[in-house]
Amino acid sequence: MQAPVRYSPDVEVVKPDEDQTIEGLNQTFDTILQTVADDSGHAVRSVHAKSHGILEGILRIDPSLPPELAQGLFAKAGEHKVFMRLSTNAGDILPDAVSLPRGLALKVLDVEGERLPGAEGTTQNFIMVNGTVFQAPNTEKFLGSLKLLAKTTDRMEGVKVAASAVLRNVNTVLGMVGIESPTIGSLGGAPNVDPLGETYYSVTPFRYGEYIAKFSIAPVAPGLTELTGTKIDASGRPNAIRETVQSEMAGIEGVWEFRVQLCRDLERQPVEDPTVEWKQDEAPFQRVGLITAKPQDSWDAARVQAVDEEMRFSIWTGLAAHRPLGNINRARNAPYKHSAEFRQRFNGCPIHEPGAGR
């Protein structure tokens, strides 16, 4: 196996028109944010608006990691309190019969080290989905897809539910011949799976101290792995996923591995095109820590208020050692901040990073 590629600034290629594309993303996210807020009277996130569970747990970083894995947050063994937010990717609050890709956002508290520019507080954020690739190869294509989604935001719920059922069948047929379609999934054709059994991926690359990596969080506790691939029947139950997770987490100790996939070949594991999967036989995921969440109420009102309403999750909140890389990640900085500021203004609820030990 090839040695991991060392990070240097020239692994990124910044296009001269990126700022213009990012402004277009801000404007399109504004359309989604304003539409949902005006219709519902409450501002939500412009993507992954609907939460299905908020969990509190502990990340234990493995001791005696080899040098290439002992980087950044994972440079030394220790424990950190974490919050985990389970979601789906739409920017409006839809009934769960519209089946969409699952998301997992992780906020690691009390992290020491040099911060990214503008990164408030002392947390390290990771945002992942239950797929291995992003839906668009670059920011221009992403903006085009987002404009299409913005036109359907908060409209025709009944049509979306019916369309979702059709798209799920299309995706099932494609899966039988070995084809995965993140685009169909993002439009409502994803399998309506239990989020507790899913494996999540960062999809985009990040600096990993001296190296470059993608991240993954995978369930390992039997109570979670037995849920992998389990479908949730959301017929007539608009919050079926939230109810299912709440029932399951009341009796499950959730344990997930935090894994790192080091880039070993910039041609085969590119930084700027997140539609290219980094094949695991060429760049395997390796465990660097373990996340544990004891049985709990995953929809505890106080925790939902503190995390879902009063915090934001951003890949640009964290250590300089885990700087987001590639054009999609660069384009996620301003819109995520923009979305949080809109929520704060509209709802009159300050959004902030948690303090020590919170």
PDB file of C-alpha atoms in Angstrom, residues 17-311:
ATOM      1  CA  ASP A  17     -14.940  32.697 -10.294  1.00  0.00           C
ATOM      2  CA  GLU A  18     -15.526  30.818  -7.030  1.00  0.00           C
ATOM      3  CA  ASP A  19     -16.620  33.943  -5.150  1.00  0.00           C
ATOM      4  CA  GLN A  20     -19.351  34.566  -7.731  1.00  0.00           C
ATOM      5  CA  THR A  21     -20.616  30.987  -7.400  1.00  0.00           C
ATOM      6  CA  ILE A  22     -20.610  31.251  -3.605  1.00  0.00           C
ATOM      7  CA  GLU A  23     -22.708  34.424  -3.825  1.00  0.00           C
ATOM      8  CA  GLY A  24     -25.150  32.486  -5.996  1.00  0.00           C
ATOM      9  CA  LEU A  25     -25.314  29.781  -3.339  1.00  0.00           C
ATOM     10  CA  ASN A  26     -26.023  32.393  -0.655  1.00  0.00           C
ATOM     11  CA  GLN A  27     -28.862  33.844  -2.719  1.00  0.00           C
ATOM     12  CA  THR A  28     -30.377  30.417  -3.403  1.00  0.00           C
ATOM     13  CA  PHE A  29     -30.130  29.383   0.235  1.00  0.00           C
ATOM     14  CA  ASP A  30     -31.850  32.681   1.083  1.00  0.00           C
ATOM     15  CA  THR A  31     -34.771  31.642  -1.115  1.00  0.00           C
ATOM     16  CA  ILE A  32     -35.091  28.351   0.766  1.00  0.00           C
ATOM     17  CA  LEU A  33     -34.663  29.970   4.182  1.00  0.00           C
ATOM     18  CA  GLN A  34     -37.148  32.775   3.560  1.00  0.00           C
ATOM     19  CA  THR A  35     -39.767  30.518   1.972  1.00  0.00           C
ATOM     20  CA  VAL A  36     -39.799  28.056   4.858  1.00  0.00           C
ATOM     21  CA  ALA A  37     -39.648  30.778   7.520  1.00  0.00           C
ATOM     22  CA  ASP A  38     -42.501  32.768   5.983  1.00  0.00           C
ATOM     23  CA  ASP A  39     -44.717  29.703   5.572  1.00  0.00           C
ATOM     24  CA  SER A  40     -44.044  28.152   8.981  1.00  0.00           C
ATOM     25  CA  GLY A  41     -43.227  31.176  11.135  1.00  0.00           C
ATOM     26  CA  HIS A  42     -39.936  29.606  12.183  1.00  0.00           C
ATOM     27  CA  ALA A  43     -36.514  29.633  10.511  1.00  0.00           C
ATOM     28  CA  VAL A  44     -34.686  26.328  10.075  1.00  0.00           C
ATOM     29  CA  ARG A  45     -31.415  25.274   8.488  1.00  0.00           C
ATOM     30  CA  SER A  46     -31.149  25.719   4.721  1.00  0.00           C
ATOM     31  CA  VAL A  47     -30.042  22.079   4.414  1.00  0.00           C
ATOM     32  CA  HIS A  48     -30.687  19.161   6.773  1.00  0.00           C
ATOM     33  CA  ALA A  49     -33.500  21.181   8.332  1.00  0.00           C
ATOM     34  CA  LYS A  50     -35.360  18.301   9.969  1.00  0.00           C
ATOM     35  CA  SER A  51     -33.814  16.608  12.991  1.00  0.00           C
ATOM     36  CA  HIS A  52     -34.663  13.033  13.936  1.00  0.00           C
ATOM     37  CA  GLY A  53     -32.643  12.840  17.129  1.00  0.00           C
ATOM     38  CA  ILE A  54     -30.157  14.744  19.281  1.00  0.00           C
ATOM     39  CA  LEU A  55     -27.751  12.508  21.191  1.00  0.00           C
ATOM     40  CA  GLU A  56     -25.190  13.257  23.855  1.00  0.00           C
ATOM     41  CA  GLY A  57     -22.131  11.026  24.162  1.00  0.00           C
ATOM     42  CA  ILE A  58     -18.393  10.658  24.629  1.00  0.00           C
ATOM     43  CA  LEU A  59     -15.644  10.408  22.015  1.00  0.00           C
ATOM     44  CA  ARG A  60     -12.679   8.389  23.284  1.00  0.00           C
ATOM     45  CA  ILE A  61      -9.600   8.844  21.152  1.00  0.00           C
ATOM     46  CA  ASP A  62      -7.582   5.657  20.795  1.00  0.00           C
ATOM     47  CA  PRO A  63      -4.206   5.551  22.532  1.00  0.00           C
ATOM     48  CA  SER A  64      -0.933   4.676  20.782  1.00  0.00           C
ATOM     49  CA  LEU A  65      -2.081   5.557  17.271  1.00  0.00           C
ATOM     50  CA  PRO A  66       0.632   5.377  14.572  1.00  0.00           C
ATOM     51  CA  PRO A  67       2.111   8.771  13.636  1.00  0.00           C
ATOM     52  CA  GLU A  68       0.090   9.193  10.433  1.00  0.00           C
ATOM     53  CA  LEU A  69      -3.152   8.769  12.426  1.00  0.00           C
ATOM     54  CA  ALA A  70      -2.104  10.715  15.539  1.00  0.00           C
ATOM     55  CA  GLN A  71      -2.897  14.083  13.971  1.00  0.00           C
ATOM     56  CA  GLY A  72      -4.941  17.135  14.968  1.00  0.00           C
ATOM     57  CA  LEU A  73      -7.782  16.265  17.312  1.00  0.00           C
ATOM     58  CA  PHE A  74      -6.520  12.686  17.377  1.00  0.00           C
ATOM     59  CA  ALA A  75      -2.903  13.525  18.247  1.00  0.00           C
ATOM     60  CA  LYS A  76      -3.315  12.369  21.829  1.00  0.00           C
ATOM     61  CA  ALA A  77      -5.611   9.977  23.659  1.00  0.00           C
ATOM     62  CA  GLY A  78      -8.421  11.439  25.722  1.00  0.00           C
ATOM     63  CA  GLU A  79     -12.154  11.902  26.106  1.00  0.00           C
ATOM     64  CA  HIS A  80     -14.436  14.616  24.757  1.00  0.00           C
ATOM     65  CA  LYS A  81     -18.121  15.198  25.258  1.00  0.00           C
ATOM     66  CA  VAL A  82     -19.994  15.192  21.948  1.00  0.00           C
ATOM     67  CA  PHE A  83     -23.394  16.064  20.526  1.00  0.00           C
ATOM     68  CA  MET A  84     -24.750  14.121  17.551  1.00  0.00           C
ATOM     69  CA  ARG A  85     -27.581  15.407  15.341  1.00  0.00           C
ATOM     70  CA  LEU A  86     -29.418  12.960  13.065  1.00  0.00           C
ATOM     71  CA  SER A  87     -31.239  14.530  10.109  1.00  0.00           C
ATOM     72  CA  THR A  88     -32.325  14.316   6.480  1.00  0.00           C
ATOM     73  CA  ASN A  89     -31.034  16.632   3.807  1.00  0.00           C
ATOM     74  CA  ALA A  90     -33.986  18.780   2.690  1.00  0.00           C
ATOM     75  CA  GLY A  91     -34.137  22.488   3.545  1.00  0.00           C
ATOM     76  CA  ASP A  92     -37.818  22.263   4.481  1.00  0.00           C
ATOM     77  CA  ILE A  93     -39.651  20.198   7.088  1.00  0.00           C
ATOM     78  CA  LEU A  94     -41.229  17.327   5.156  1.00  0.00           C
ATOM     79  CA  PRO A  95     -43.206  14.280   6.270  1.00  0.00           C
ATOM     80  CA  ASP A  96     -40.926  11.279   6.633  1.00  0.00           C
ATOM     81  CA  ALA A  97     -42.703   9.480   3.778  1.00  0.00           C
ATOM     82  CA  VAL A  98     -40.485  11.655   1.547  1.00  0.00           C
ATOM     83  CA  SER A  99     -37.380   9.520   1.935  1.00  0.00           C
ATOM     84  CA  LEU A 100     -34.080  11.345   1.729  1.00  0.00           C
ATOM     85  CA  PRO A 101     -30.414  10.653   2.507  1.00  0.00           C
ATOM     86  CA  ARG A 102     -29.559  10.633   6.204  1.00  0.00           C
ATOM     87  CA  GLY A 103     -27.142  13.039   7.823  1.00  0.00           C
ATOM     88  CA  LEU A 104     -25.087  12.945  10.989  1.00  0.00           C
ATOM     89  CA  ALA A 105     -23.473  16.078  12.423  1.00  0.00           C
ATOM     90  CA  LEU A 106     -20.965  15.653  15.239  1.00  0.00           C
ATOM     91  CA  LYS A 107     -19.809  18.435  17.563  1.00  0.00           C
ATOM     92  CA  VAL A 108     -16.771  17.545  19.695  1.00  0.00           C
ATOM     93  CA  LEU A 109     -16.358  19.801  22.739  1.00  0.00           C
ATOM     94  CA  ASP A 110     -13.286  21.232  24.488  1.00  0.00           C
ATOM     95  CA  VAL A 111     -10.782  20.785  21.657  1.00  0.00           C
ATOM     96  CA  GLU A 112      -7.374  22.410  22.050  1.00  0.00           C
ATOM     97  CA  GLY A 113      -5.270  23.781  19.220  1.00  0.00           C
ATOM     98  CA  GLU A 114      -4.960  26.459  16.546  1.00  0.00           C
ATOM     99  CA  ARG A 115      -8.365  27.361  15.126  1.00  0.00           C
ATOM    100  CA  LEU A 116      -9.488  27.864  11.545  1.00  0.00           C
ATOM    101  CA  PRO A 117      -9.924  31.544  10.612  1.00  0.00           C
ATOM    102  CA  GLY A 118     -13.190  32.794  12.103  1.00  0.00           C
ATOM    103  CA  ALA A 119     -13.882  29.546  13.971  1.00  0.00           C
ATOM    104  CA  GLU A 120     -15.557  30.490  17.243  1.00  0.00           C
ATOM    105  CA  GLY A 121     -15.388  28.518  20.476  1.00  0.00           C
ATOM    106  CA  THR A 122     -13.402  25.355  21.154  1.00  0.00           C
ATOM    107  CA  THR A 123     -15.327  22.654  19.272  1.00  0.00           C
ATOM    108  CA  GLN A 124     -14.509  20.489  16.271  1.00  0.00           C
ATOM    109  CA  ASN A 125     -17.423  19.842  13.910  1.00  0.00           C
ATOM    110  CA  PHE A 126     -17.839  16.977  11.464  1.00  0.00           C
ATOM    111  CA  ILE A 127     -20.763  16.729   9.014  1.00  0.00           C
ATOM    112  CA  MET A 128     -21.480  13.448   7.238  1.00  0.00           C
ATOM    113  CA  VAL A 129     -24.110  11.656   5.143  1.00  0.00           C
ATOM    114  CA  ASN A 130     -24.899   7.990   4.554  1.00  0.00           C
ATOM    115  CA  GLY A 131     -23.308   7.911   1.112  1.00  0.00           C
ATOM    116  CA  THR A 132     -19.733   7.797  -0.118  1.00  0.00           C
ATOM    117  CA  VAL A 133     -19.857  10.538  -2.776  1.00  0.00           C
ATOM    118  CA  PHE A 134     -21.259  14.044  -3.206  1.00  0.00           C
ATOM    119  CA  GLN A 135     -24.017  14.687  -5.749  1.00  0.00           C
ATOM    120  CA  ALA A 136     -22.104  17.312  -7.771  1.00  0.00           C
ATOM    121  CA  PRO A 137     -18.476  17.402  -8.981  1.00  0.00           C
ATOM    122  CA  ASN A 138     -18.030  21.135  -8.428  1.00  0.00           C
ATOM    123  CA  THR A 139     -19.674  24.271  -7.060  1.00  0.00           C
ATOM    124  CA  GLU A 140     -21.200  25.286 -10.389  1.00  0.00           C
ATOM    125  CA  LYS A 141     -23.065  21.986 -10.754  1.00  0.00           C
ATOM    126  CA  PHE A 142     -24.023  22.121  -7.061  1.00  0.00           C
ATOM    127  CA  LEU A 143     -25.518  25.589  -7.523  1.00  0.00           C
ATOM    128  CA  GLY A 144     -27.542  24.350 -10.487  1.00  0.00           C
ATOM    129  CA  SER A 145     -28.965  21.451  -8.462  1.00  0.00           C
ATOM    130  CA  LEU A 146     -29.712  23.719  -5.518  1.00  0.00           C
ATOM    131  CA  LYS A 147     -31.678  26.139  -7.707  1.00  0.00           C
ATOM    132  CA  LEU A 148     -33.909  23.260  -8.827  1.00  0.00           C
ATOM    133  CA  LEU A 149     -34.511  22.190  -5.236  1.00  0.00           C
ATOM    134  CA  ALA A 150     -35.242  25.779  -4.186  1.00  0.00           C
ATOM    135  CA  LYS A 151     -38.139  25.926  -6.653  1.00  0.00           C
ATOM    136  CA  THR A 152     -39.848  22.987  -4.935  1.00  0.00           C
ATOM    137  CA  THR A 153     -39.200  24.070  -1.345  1.00  0.00           C
ATOM    138  CA  ASP A 154     -42.246  23.871   0.908  1.00  0.00           C
ATOM    139  CA  ARG A 155     -44.633  23.107  -1.972  1.00  0.00           C
ATOM    140  CA  MET A 156     -46.882  20.200  -2.860  1.00  0.00           C
ATOM    141  CA  GLU A 157     -46.143  17.843   0.013  1.00  0.00           C
ATOM    142  CA  GLY A 158     -48.569  15.265  -1.338  1.00  0.00           C
ATOM    143  CA  VAL A 159     -46.848  15.278  -4.726  1.00  0.00           C
ATOM    144  CA  LYS A 160     -43.454  14.900  -3.052  1.00  0.00           C
ATOM    145  CA  VAL A 161     -44.665  11.881  -1.060  1.00  0.00           C
ATOM    146  CA  ALA A 162     -45.995  10.187  -4.205  1.00  0.00           C
ATOM    147  CA  ALA A 163     -42.890  11.061  -6.215  1.00  0.00           C
ATOM    148  CA  SER A 164     -40.672   9.736  -3.451  1.00  0.00           C
ATOM    149  CA  ALA A 165     -42.312   6.320  -3.648  1.00  0.00           C
ATOM    150  CA  VAL A 166     -41.698   6.207  -7.412  1.00  0.00           C
ATOM    151  CA  LEU A 167     -38.077   7.327  -7.058  1.00  0.00           C
ATOM    152  CA  ARG A 168     -37.413   4.721  -4.339  1.00  0.00           C
ATOM    153  CA  ASN A 169     -38.524   2.027  -6.776  1.00  0.00           C
ATOM    154  CA  VAL A 170     -36.253   3.448  -9.489  1.00  0.00           C
ATOM    155  CA  ASN A 171     -33.311   3.450  -7.093  1.00  0.00           C
ATOM    156  CA  THR A 172     -34.066  -0.131  -6.038  1.00  0.00           C
ATOM    157  CA  VAL A 173     -33.965  -1.296  -9.654  1.00  0.00           C
ATOM    158  CA  LEU A 174     -30.701   0.572 -10.253  1.00  0.00           C
ATOM    159  CA  GLY A 175     -29.249  -0.985  -7.112  1.00  0.00           C
ATOM    160  CA  MET A 176     -29.999  -4.457  -8.445  1.00  0.00           C
ATOM    161  CA  VAL A 177     -27.587  -3.820 -11.322  1.00  0.00           C
ATOM    162  CA  GLY A 178     -24.963  -2.195  -9.144  1.00  0.00           C
ATOM    163  CA  ILE A 179     -25.738   1.464  -9.872  1.00  0.00           C
ATOM    164  CA  GLU A 180     -26.023   4.074  -7.134  1.00  0.00           C
ATOM    165  CA  SER A 181     -27.621   7.446  -7.867  1.00  0.00           C
ATOM    166  CA  PRO A 182     -26.999  10.176  -5.273  1.00  0.00           C
ATOM    167  CA  THR A 183     -29.071  12.539  -7.415  1.00  0.00           C
ATOM    168  CA  ILE A 184     -32.182  10.349  -7.286  1.00  0.00           C
ATOM    169  CA  GLY A 185     -31.605   9.862  -3.567  1.00  0.00           C
ATOM    170  CA  SER A 186     -31.411  13.593  -2.937  1.00  0.00           C
ATOM    171  CA  LEU A 187     -34.745  14.096  -4.745  1.00  0.00           C
ATOM    172  CA  GLY A 188     -36.595  11.638  -2.514  1.00  0.00           C
ATOM    173  CA  GLY A 189     -35.570   8.242  -3.828  1.00  0.00           C
ATOM    174  CA  ALA A 190     -33.265   7.224  -1.000  1.00  0.00           C
ATOM    175  CA  PRO A 191     -34.196   4.082   0.961  1.00  0.00           C
ATOM    176  CA  ASN A 192     -36.180   5.050   4.066  1.00  0.00           C
ATOM    177  CA  VAL A 193     -33.664   3.456   6.408  1.00  0.00           C
ATOM    178  CA  ASP A 194     -33.213   3.687  10.161  1.00  0.00           C
ATOM    179  CA  PRO A 195     -30.498   6.355  10.722  1.00  0.00           C
ATOM    180  CA  LEU A 196     -29.110   4.521  13.770  1.00  0.00           C
ATOM    181  CA  GLY A 197     -27.900   1.627  11.617  1.00  0.00           C
ATOM    182  CA  GLU A 198     -26.228   3.713   8.929  1.00  0.00           C
ATOM    183  CA  THR A 199     -22.550   4.366   8.226  1.00  0.00           C
ATOM    184  CA  TYR A 200     -21.786   8.026   7.557  1.00  0.00           C
ATOM    185  CA  TYR A 201     -19.083   9.630   5.419  1.00  0.00           C
ATOM    186  CA  SER A 202     -17.658  13.136   5.156  1.00  0.00           C
ATOM    187  CA  VAL A 203     -17.736  12.717   1.328  1.00  0.00           C
ATOM    188  CA  THR A 204     -15.352  15.653   0.916  1.00  0.00           C
ATOM    189  CA  PRO A 205     -11.673  15.718   1.984  1.00  0.00           C
ATOM    190  CA  PHE A 206     -10.005  17.569   4.836  1.00  0.00           C
ATOM    191  CA  ARG A 207      -6.556  18.314   6.040  1.00  0.00           C
ATOM    192  CA  TYR A 208      -5.508  15.716   8.591  1.00  0.00           C
ATOM    193  CA  GLY A 209      -2.533  17.413  10.224  1.00  0.00           C
ATOM    194  CA  GLU A 210       0.377  16.559   7.955  1.00  0.00           C
ATOM    195  CA  TYR A 211      -1.855  14.508   5.647  1.00  0.00           C
ATOM    196  CA  ILE A 212      -5.215  14.557   3.754  1.00  0.00           C
ATOM    197  CA  ALA A 213      -8.224  12.473   4.717  1.00  0.00           C
ATOM    198  CA  LYS A 214     -11.923  11.737   4.554  1.00  0.00           C
ATOM    199  CA  PHE A 215     -13.845  10.706   7.671  1.00  0.00           C
ATOM    200  CA  SER A 216     -16.472   8.127   8.539  1.00  0.00           C
ATOM    201  CA  ILE A 217     -18.608   7.174  11.537  1.00  0.00           C
ATOM    202  CA  ALA A 218     -19.746   3.540  11.556  1.00  0.00           C
ATOM    203  CA  PRO A 219     -22.014   1.693  14.022  1.00  0.00           C
ATOM    204  CA  VAL A 220     -20.365  -1.203  15.851  1.00  0.00           C
ATOM    205  CA  ALA A 221     -22.660  -1.933  18.821  1.00  0.00           C
ATOM    206  CA  PRO A 222     -24.904  -4.952  18.096  1.00  0.00           C
ATOM    207  CA  GLY A 223     -27.966  -2.885  18.994  1.00  0.00           C
ATOM    208  CA  LEU A 224     -27.074  -0.546  16.119  1.00  0.00           C
ATOM    209  CA  THR A 225     -25.703  -2.963  13.507  1.00  0.00           C
ATOM    210  CA  GLU A 226     -28.868  -5.061  13.667  1.00  0.00           C
ATOM    211  CA  LEU A 227     -30.702  -1.940  12.474  1.00  0.00           C
ATOM    212  CA  THR A 228     -28.497  -1.524   9.382  1.00  0.00           C
ATOM    213  CA  GLY A 229     -30.684  -1.451   6.291  1.00  0.00           C
ATOM    214  CA  THR A 230     -33.911  -1.612   8.323  1.00  0.00           C
ATOM    215  CA  LYS A 231     -36.686   0.304   6.548  1.00  0.00           C
ATOM    216  CA  ILE A 232     -39.040   2.575   8.481  1.00  0.00           C
ATOM    217  CA  ASP A 233     -42.683   2.608   7.427  1.00  0.00           C
ATOM    218  CA  ALA A 234     -43.640   6.281   7.517  1.00  0.00           C
ATOM    219  CA  SER A 235     -47.135   5.895   6.065  1.00  0.00           C
ATOM    220  CA  GLY A 236     -49.395   8.288   7.922  1.00  0.00           C
ATOM    221  CA  ARG A 237     -46.605   9.109  10.388  1.00  0.00           C
ATOM    222  CA  PRO A 238     -44.978  12.437   9.496  1.00  0.00           C
ATOM    223  CA  ASN A 239     -42.341  12.059  12.249  1.00  0.00           C
ATOM    224  CA  ALA A 240     -41.892   8.296  12.037  1.00  0.00           C
ATOM    225  CA  ILE A 241     -38.087   8.464  12.025  1.00  0.00           C
ATOM    226  CA  ARG A 242     -37.917  10.666  15.124  1.00  0.00           C
ATOM    227  CA  GLU A 243     -40.369   8.397  16.951  1.00  0.00           C
ATOM    228  CA  THR A 244     -38.437   5.278  15.933  1.00  0.00           C
ATOM    229  CA  VAL A 245     -35.074   6.662  17.021  1.00  0.00           C
ATOM    230  CA  GLN A 246     -36.536   7.862  20.322  1.00  0.00           C
ATOM    231  CA  SER A 247     -37.987   4.421  21.055  1.00  0.00           C
ATOM    232  CA  GLU A 248     -34.776   2.605  20.104  1.00  0.00           C
ATOM    233  CA  MET A 249     -32.328   4.883  21.928  1.00  0.00           C
ATOM    234  CA  ALA A 250     -34.294   4.440  25.161  1.00  0.00           C
ATOM    235  CA  GLY A 251     -32.872   0.928  25.332  1.00  0.00           C
ATOM    236  CA  ILE A 252     -29.680   0.959  23.232  1.00  0.00           C
ATOM    237  CA  GLU A 253     -26.135   1.908  24.150  1.00  0.00           C
ATOM    238  CA  GLY A 254     -24.941   3.325  20.856  1.00  0.00           C
ATOM    239  CA  VAL A 255     -21.299   2.734  19.936  1.00  0.00           C
ATOM    240  CA  TRP A 256     -19.743   4.019  16.709  1.00  0.00           C
ATOM    241  CA  GLU A 257     -16.195   3.919  15.388  1.00  0.00           C
ATOM    242  CA  PHE A 258     -14.684   7.156  14.141  1.00  0.00           C
ATOM    243  CA  ARG A 259     -12.587   6.245  11.095  1.00  0.00           C
ATOM    244  CA  VAL A 260     -10.064   8.072   8.939  1.00  0.00           C
ATOM    245  CA  GLN A 261      -9.304   7.394   5.262  1.00  0.00           C
ATOM    246  CA  LEU A 262      -5.891   8.782   4.323  1.00  0.00           C
ATOM    247  CA  CYS A 263      -5.328   9.934   0.755  1.00  0.00           C
ATOM    248  CA  ARG A 264      -2.581   7.834  -0.857  1.00  0.00           C
ATOM    249  CA  ASP A 265      -2.766   8.928  -4.501  1.00  0.00           C
ATOM    250  CA  LEU A 266      -4.012  12.363  -5.592  1.00  0.00           C
ATOM    251  CA  GLU A 267      -4.999  11.039  -9.017  1.00  0.00           C
ATOM    252  CA  ARG A 268      -7.118   8.179  -7.696  1.00  0.00           C
ATOM    253  CA  GLN A 269      -8.272  10.051  -4.587  1.00  0.00           C
ATOM    254  CA  PRO A 270      -8.739  13.610  -5.861  1.00  0.00           C
ATOM    255  CA  VAL A 271      -9.276  16.629  -3.647  1.00  0.00           C
ATOM    256  CA  GLU A 272     -11.364  18.801  -5.981  1.00  0.00           C
ATOM    257  CA  ASP A 273     -13.949  16.267  -7.280  1.00  0.00           C
ATOM    258  CA  PRO A 274     -16.072  14.736  -4.482  1.00  0.00           C
ATOM    259  CA  THR A 275     -18.053  12.569  -6.921  1.00  0.00           C
ATOM    260  CA  VAL A 276     -15.024  10.283  -7.167  1.00  0.00           C
ATOM    261  CA  GLU A 277     -15.152   7.608  -4.485  1.00  0.00           C
ATOM    262  CA  TRP A 278     -11.909   6.864  -2.701  1.00  0.00           C
ATOM    263  CA  LYS A 279     -11.863   3.073  -3.004  1.00  0.00           C
ATOM    264  CA  GLN A 280     -11.300   1.380   0.329  1.00  0.00           C
ATOM    265  CA  ASP A 281      -9.030  -1.337  -1.090  1.00  0.00           C
ATOM    266  CA  GLU A 282      -6.635   1.434  -2.126  1.00  0.00           C
ATOM    267  CA  ALA A 283      -7.194   3.788   0.826  1.00  0.00           C
ATOM    268  CA  PRO A 284      -8.729   1.878   3.753  1.00  0.00           C
ATOM    269  CA  PHE A 285     -10.615   3.472   6.624  1.00  0.00           C
ATOM    270  CA  GLN A 286      -8.791   3.109   9.947  1.00  0.00           C
ATOM    271  CA  ARG A 287     -10.235   3.522  13.414  1.00  0.00           C
ATOM    272  CA  VAL A 288      -8.964   6.408  15.540  1.00  0.00           C
ATOM    273  CA  GLY A 289     -11.649   6.598  18.234  1.00  0.00           C
ATOM    274  CA  LEU A 290     -14.916   5.343  19.631  1.00  0.00           C
ATOM    275  CA  ILE A 291     -18.143   7.299  20.241  1.00  0.00           C
ATOM    276  CA  THR A 292     -20.469   6.028  22.969  1.00  0.00           C
ATOM    277  CA  ALA A 293     -23.992   7.269  23.684  1.00  0.00           C
ATOM    278  CA  LYS A 294     -25.752   5.687  26.651  1.00  0.00           C
ATOM    279  CA  PRO A 295     -29.501   4.937  26.496  1.00  0.00           C
ATOM    280  CA  GLN A 296     -31.289   8.285  26.527  1.00  0.00           C
ATOM    281  CA  ASP A 297     -34.258  10.313  25.346  1.00  0.00           C
ATOM    282  CA  SER A 298     -33.120  11.346  21.870  1.00  0.00           C
ATOM    283  CA  TRP A 299     -35.807  14.034  21.746  1.00  0.00           C
ATOM    284  CA  ASP A 300     -35.294  15.541  25.190  1.00  0.00           C
ATOM    285  CA  ALA A 301     -36.837  19.013  24.999  1.00  0.00           C
ATOM    286  CA  ALA A 302     -33.991  20.828  26.771  1.00  0.00           C
ATOM    287  CA  ARG A 303     -31.310  19.188  24.620  1.00  0.00           C
ATOM    288  CA  VAL A 304     -33.259  19.811  21.423  1.00  0.00           C
ATOM    289  CA  GLN A 305     -33.528  23.490  22.339  1.00  0.00           C
ATOM    290  CA  ALA A 306     -29.845  23.769  23.255  1.00  0.00           C
ATOM    291  CA  VAL A 307     -28.470  21.906  20.231  1.00  0.00           C
ATOM    292  CA  ASP A 308     -31.039  22.075  17.443  1.00  0.00           C
ATOM    293  CA  GLU A 309     -32.099  25.670  17.985  1.00  0.00           C
ATOM    294  CA  GLU A 310     -29.141  27.376  19.684  1.00  0.00           C
ATOM    295  CA  MET A 311     -26.151  25.789  17.943  1.00  0.00           C
TER     296      MET A 311
END
